[in-house]
XYZ file of C-alpha atoms in Angstrom:
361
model
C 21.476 13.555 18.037
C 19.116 14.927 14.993
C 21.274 18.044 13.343
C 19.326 20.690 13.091
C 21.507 22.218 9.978
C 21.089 19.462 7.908
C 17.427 19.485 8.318
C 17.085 22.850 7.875
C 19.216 23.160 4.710
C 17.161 20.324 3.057
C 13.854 22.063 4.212
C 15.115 25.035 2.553
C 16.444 23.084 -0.778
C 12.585 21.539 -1.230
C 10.965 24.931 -0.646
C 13.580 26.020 -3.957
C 11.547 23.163 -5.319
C 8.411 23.685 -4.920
C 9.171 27.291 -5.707
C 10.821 26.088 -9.112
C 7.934 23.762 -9.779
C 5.454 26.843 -9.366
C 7.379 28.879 -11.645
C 7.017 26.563 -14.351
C 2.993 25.714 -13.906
C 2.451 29.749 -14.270
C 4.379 29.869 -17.370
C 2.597 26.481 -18.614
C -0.265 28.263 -21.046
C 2.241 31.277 -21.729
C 3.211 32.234 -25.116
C 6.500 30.968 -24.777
C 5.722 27.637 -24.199
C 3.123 27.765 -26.831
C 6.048 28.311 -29.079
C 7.696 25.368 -28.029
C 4.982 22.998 -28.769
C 4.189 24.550 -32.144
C 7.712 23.468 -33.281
C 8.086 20.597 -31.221
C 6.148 17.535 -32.359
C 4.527 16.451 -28.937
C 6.442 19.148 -27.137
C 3.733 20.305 -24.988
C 2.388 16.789 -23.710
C 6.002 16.072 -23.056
C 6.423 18.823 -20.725
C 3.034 18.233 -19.027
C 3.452 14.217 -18.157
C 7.221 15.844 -16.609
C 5.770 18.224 -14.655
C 3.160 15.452 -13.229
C 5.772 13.236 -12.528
C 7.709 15.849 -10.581
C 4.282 16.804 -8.671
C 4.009 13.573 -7.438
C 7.393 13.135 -6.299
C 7.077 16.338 -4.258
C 3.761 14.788 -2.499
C 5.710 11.590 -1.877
C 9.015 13.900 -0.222
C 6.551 16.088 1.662
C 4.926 13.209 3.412
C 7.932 11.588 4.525
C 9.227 15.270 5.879
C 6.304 15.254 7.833
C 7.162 12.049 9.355
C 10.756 13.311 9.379
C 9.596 16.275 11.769
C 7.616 14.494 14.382
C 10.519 12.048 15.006
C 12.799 14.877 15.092
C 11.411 16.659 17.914
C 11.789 14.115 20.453
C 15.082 14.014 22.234
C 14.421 11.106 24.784
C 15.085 8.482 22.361
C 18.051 6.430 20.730
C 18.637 7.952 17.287
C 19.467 6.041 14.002
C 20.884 7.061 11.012
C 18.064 6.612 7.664
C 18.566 8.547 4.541
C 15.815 10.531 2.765
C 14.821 10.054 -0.867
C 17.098 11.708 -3.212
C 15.633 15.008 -4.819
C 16.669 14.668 -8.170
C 13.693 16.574 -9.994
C 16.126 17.789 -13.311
C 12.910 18.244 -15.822
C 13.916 18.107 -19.455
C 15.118 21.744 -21.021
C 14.439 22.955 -16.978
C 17.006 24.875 -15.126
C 16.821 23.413 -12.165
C 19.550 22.634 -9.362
C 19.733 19.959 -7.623
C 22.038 17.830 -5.677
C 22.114 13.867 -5.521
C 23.262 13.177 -2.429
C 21.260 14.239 0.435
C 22.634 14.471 3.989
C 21.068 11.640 6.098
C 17.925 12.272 8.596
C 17.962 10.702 12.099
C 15.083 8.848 12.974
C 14.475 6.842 16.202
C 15.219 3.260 16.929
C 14.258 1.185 20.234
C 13.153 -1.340 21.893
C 9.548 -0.388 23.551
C 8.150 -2.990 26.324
C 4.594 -3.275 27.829
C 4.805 -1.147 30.833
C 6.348 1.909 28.964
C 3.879 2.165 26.443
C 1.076 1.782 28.516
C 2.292 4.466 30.877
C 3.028 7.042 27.914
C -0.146 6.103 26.346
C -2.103 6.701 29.516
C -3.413 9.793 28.892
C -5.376 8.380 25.855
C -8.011 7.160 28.738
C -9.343 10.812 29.356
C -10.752 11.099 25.963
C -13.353 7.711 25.863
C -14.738 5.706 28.155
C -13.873 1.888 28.714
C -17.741 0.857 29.203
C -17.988 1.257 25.122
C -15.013 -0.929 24.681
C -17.745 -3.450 26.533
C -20.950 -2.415 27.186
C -21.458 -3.366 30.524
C -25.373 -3.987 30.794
C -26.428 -7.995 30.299
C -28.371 -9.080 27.119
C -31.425 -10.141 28.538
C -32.638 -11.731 25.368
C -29.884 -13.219 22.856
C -29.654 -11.874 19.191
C -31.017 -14.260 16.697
C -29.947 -14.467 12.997
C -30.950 -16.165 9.688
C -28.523 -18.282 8.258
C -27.141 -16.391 6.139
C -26.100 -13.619 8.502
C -24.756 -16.457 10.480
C -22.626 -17.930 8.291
C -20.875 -14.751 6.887
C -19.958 -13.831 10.732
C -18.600 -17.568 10.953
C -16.358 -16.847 7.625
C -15.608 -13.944 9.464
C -14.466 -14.951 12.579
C -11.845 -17.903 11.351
C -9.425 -15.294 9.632
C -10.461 -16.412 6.553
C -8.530 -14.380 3.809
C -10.973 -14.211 1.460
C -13.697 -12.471 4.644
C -11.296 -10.001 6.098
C -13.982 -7.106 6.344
C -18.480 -7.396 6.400
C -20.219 -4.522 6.984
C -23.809 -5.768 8.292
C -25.841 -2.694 7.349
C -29.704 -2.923 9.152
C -32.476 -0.912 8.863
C -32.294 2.336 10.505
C -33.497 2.897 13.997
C -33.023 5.576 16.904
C -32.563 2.814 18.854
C -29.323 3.088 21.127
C -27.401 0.238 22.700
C -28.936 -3.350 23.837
C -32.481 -1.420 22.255
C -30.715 -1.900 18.965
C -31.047 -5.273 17.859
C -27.707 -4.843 15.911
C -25.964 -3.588 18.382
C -27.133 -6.489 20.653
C -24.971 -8.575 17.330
C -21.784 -6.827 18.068
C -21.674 -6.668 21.725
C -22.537 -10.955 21.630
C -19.709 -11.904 19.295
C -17.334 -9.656 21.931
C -18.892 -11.772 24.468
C -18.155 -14.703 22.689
C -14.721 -14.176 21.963
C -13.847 -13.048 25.559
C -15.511 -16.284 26.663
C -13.128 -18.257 24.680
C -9.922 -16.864 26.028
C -9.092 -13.925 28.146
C -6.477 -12.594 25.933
C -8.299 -13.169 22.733
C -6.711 -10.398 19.814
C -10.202 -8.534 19.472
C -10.225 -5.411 19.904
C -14.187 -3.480 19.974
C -15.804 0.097 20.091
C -19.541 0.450 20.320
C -19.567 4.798 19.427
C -22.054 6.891 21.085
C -22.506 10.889 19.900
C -20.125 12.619 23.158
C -22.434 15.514 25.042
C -21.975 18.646 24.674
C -20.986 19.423 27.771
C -17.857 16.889 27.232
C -16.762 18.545 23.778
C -13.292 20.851 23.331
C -14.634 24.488 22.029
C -16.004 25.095 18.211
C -15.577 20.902 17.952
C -18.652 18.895 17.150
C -20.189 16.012 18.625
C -19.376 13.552 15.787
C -15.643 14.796 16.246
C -15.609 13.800 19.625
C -17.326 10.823 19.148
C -14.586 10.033 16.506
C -11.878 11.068 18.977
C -12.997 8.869 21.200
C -13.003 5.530 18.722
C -8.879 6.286 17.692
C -7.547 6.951 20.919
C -9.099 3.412 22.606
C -8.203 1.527 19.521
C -4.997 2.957 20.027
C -4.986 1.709 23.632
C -6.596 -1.756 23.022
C -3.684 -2.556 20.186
C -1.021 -1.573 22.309
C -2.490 -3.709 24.924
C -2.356 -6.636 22.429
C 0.529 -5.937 19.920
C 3.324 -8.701 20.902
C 6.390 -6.414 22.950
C 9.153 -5.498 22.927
C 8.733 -3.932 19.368
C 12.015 -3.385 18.302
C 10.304 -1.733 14.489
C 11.257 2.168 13.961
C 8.008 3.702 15.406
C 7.784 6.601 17.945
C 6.084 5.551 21.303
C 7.093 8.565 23.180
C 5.093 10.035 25.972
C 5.476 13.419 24.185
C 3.973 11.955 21.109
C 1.185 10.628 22.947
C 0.297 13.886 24.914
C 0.097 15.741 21.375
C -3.322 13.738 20.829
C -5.514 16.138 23.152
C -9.063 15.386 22.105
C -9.176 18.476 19.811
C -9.834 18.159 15.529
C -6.067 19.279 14.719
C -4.679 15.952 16.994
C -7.097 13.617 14.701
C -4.194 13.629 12.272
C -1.830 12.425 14.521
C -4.042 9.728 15.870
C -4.238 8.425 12.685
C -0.540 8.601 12.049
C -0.208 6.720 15.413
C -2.784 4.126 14.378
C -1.204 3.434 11.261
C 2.541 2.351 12.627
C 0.147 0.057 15.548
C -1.831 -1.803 12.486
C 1.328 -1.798 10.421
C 3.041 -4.324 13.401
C 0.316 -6.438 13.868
C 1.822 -9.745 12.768
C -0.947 -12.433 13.462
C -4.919 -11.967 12.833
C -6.649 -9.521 15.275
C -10.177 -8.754 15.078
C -11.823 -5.461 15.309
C -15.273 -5.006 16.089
C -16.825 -1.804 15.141
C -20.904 -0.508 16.556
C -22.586 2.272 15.446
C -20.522 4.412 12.832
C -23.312 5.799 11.502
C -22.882 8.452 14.784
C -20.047 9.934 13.384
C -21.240 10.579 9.841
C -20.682 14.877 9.349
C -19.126 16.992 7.134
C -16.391 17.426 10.189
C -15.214 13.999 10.070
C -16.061 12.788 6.328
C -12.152 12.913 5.225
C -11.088 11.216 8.665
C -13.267 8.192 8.926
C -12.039 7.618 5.272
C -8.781 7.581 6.185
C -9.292 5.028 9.430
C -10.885 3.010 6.768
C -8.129 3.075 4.798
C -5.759 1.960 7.660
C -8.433 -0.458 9.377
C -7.659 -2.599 6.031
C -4.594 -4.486 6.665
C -3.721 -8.522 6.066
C -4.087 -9.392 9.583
C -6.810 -7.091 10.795
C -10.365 -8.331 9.975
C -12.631 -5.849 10.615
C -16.686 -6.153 11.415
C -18.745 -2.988 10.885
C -22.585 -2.442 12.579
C -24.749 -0.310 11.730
C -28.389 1.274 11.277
C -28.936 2.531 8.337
C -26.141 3.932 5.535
C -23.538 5.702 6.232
C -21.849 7.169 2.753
C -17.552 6.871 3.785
C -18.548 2.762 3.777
C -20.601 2.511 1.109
C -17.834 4.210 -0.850
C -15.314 2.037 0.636
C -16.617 -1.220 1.198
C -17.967 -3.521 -1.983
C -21.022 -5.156 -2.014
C -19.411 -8.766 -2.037
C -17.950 -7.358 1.870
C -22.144 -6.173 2.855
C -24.896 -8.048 4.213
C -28.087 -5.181 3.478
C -31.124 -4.791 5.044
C -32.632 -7.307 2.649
C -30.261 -10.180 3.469
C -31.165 -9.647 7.401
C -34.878 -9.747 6.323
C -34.797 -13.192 5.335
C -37.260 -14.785 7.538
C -35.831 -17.664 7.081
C -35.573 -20.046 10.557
C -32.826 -17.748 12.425
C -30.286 -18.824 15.120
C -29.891 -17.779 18.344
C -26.061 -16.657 18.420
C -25.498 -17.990 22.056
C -26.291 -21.003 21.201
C -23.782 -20.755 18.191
C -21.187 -19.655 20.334
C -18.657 -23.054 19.988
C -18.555 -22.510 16.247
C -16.686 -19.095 16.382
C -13.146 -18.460 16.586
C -11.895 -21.887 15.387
């Protein structure tokens, strides 16, 4: 089982770290140190590029502590032994102890199959609703697209390596749903790849702003609607990722329950999402409607970071949406965007139903 002394001591040997580290930023400009680069050629620049290097080793311990501590407070689980990083952060002409060999952390280690997952995961359901997985109303009239469009979203959808994300930015509208001609896109290439095969590795989320009346207190709309696109791509990988995964990665019911639809759990989503993506072994795709919803100063730094985790070798990604929206112009190059001016083309255009045979080859 995890020992609690060990942890504790180590916890207590990075705070005399950090506290170190502090100590020697505050006397940085000081008169002493001034000294020390007037008779040391370089002296000062030295010192700097040391304490930089020992900042950023700090970062790098304190994130895998934090991944330390969630596995640490489950009990239900098989533990294995993993050791940390060593703390050796000995700057130059620094008094500062440290020791080399660090006690090893426990971290857990099983084998996870379908049915468990899907019953710890469960309560993920409460928080989004499967109808924007699909949207269950019928197209009444089929999307049509110029050629261009067309044959980006064919690139697309044969894992090519060279078109793993396209973000197919239209003209705004406050359009909603099969209203929204690019909306209408999305929901027919889901379609499409459903008709193919039952068990086809897409995975889809068309967002929608959640009501008020829906919302946990002080959160806002865009939060929840953000809430609402983690926890069912959560579900929807777990529902494809091949299983028994035998990889180091906490399934837990307890870890699952921590994500309760409120801001602080957003970080733990994304922690959660991250380990899914980083098992995905074969090309999945991911079809994503309508982020321009969630666009607010409350979930700027967290739809950066599912960006961030969305791109991964075997995950090719397709973003809708009306008009701009700022975290994916800032994260997705032009070479990876169809604009409003490419869609414009009025070109002959094809009707994507028709087209259907020539995707997913």
């Amino acid at each position: 089982m995890f020992k609690e002394k060990e942890w504790a001591d180590f916890q207590a040997r990075l705070h005399g770290y950090s506290s170190s580290l502090s100590t020697i930023i505050t006397i940085e400009h000081s008169e002493k140190l001034f000294d020390i680069d007037r008779k040391m050629d370089g002296g000062h620049t030295l010192i700097r590029e040391e304490l930089l290097r020992i900042s950023n080793k700090c970062d790098r311990i304190e994130n895998k502590c934090e991944k330390v501590g969630a596995a640490s407070r489950n009990s239900q689980l098989q533990y294995t032994s993993v050791s940390l990083p060593s703390l050796a952060l000995q700057a130059p002409g620094v008094g500062i102890e440290t020791r080399e060999n660090t006690p090893p952390i426990v971290t857990e280690s099983r084998r996870w199959t379908f049915d468990e997952v899907m019953a710890n995961s469960r309560c993920l359901e409460d928080y989004f609703s499967r109808d924007r997985i699909l949207l269950s109303s019928q197209i009444i009239k089929p999307p049509r697209v110029n050629k261009q469009t067309l044959d980006r979203l064919l690139r697309w959808s044969r894992a090519s390596p060279l078109s793993r994300t396209l973000w197919i930015k239209g003209p705004y509208t406050a359009a909603r749903d099969l209203e929204n001609h690019m909306t209408k896109i999305g929901l027919k290439l889901v379609n499409l790849a459903y008709e193919r095969r039952p068990n086809f590795p897409v995975i889809s989320f068309f967002c929608q702003l959640i009501p008020a009346k829906s919302l946990k207190l002080n959160e806002t709309a865009e939060m929840g609607a953000l809430t609402a696109v983690l926890y069912a791509l959560i579900r929807q990988i777990l529902e494809i990722l091949s299983l028994p995964l035998v990889e180091d990665i906490d399934l837990t019911e307890s870890r699952f329950q921590r994500l309760d639809g409120t801001k602080s759990a957003c970080k733990d989503a994304l922690l959660i999402l991250e380990d899914l993506v980083g098992n995905i072994t074969q090309p999945m795709f991911c079809i994503l409607d309508g982020l321009q919803w969630l666009e607010h100063i409350s979930t700027r730094k967290h739809i950066r970071k599912l960006l961030e985790v969305l791109r991964h070798n075997y995950l090719h990604v397709l973003y809708i949406t009306t008009g701009s929206v700022a975290s994916l112009g800032d994260f997705i190059s032009k070479d990876e965007t169809l604009g409003e001016q490419d869609l414009r083309d009025r070109a002959v255009k094809e009707d994507l139903g028709r087209q259907g045979q020539k995707f997913w080859i």
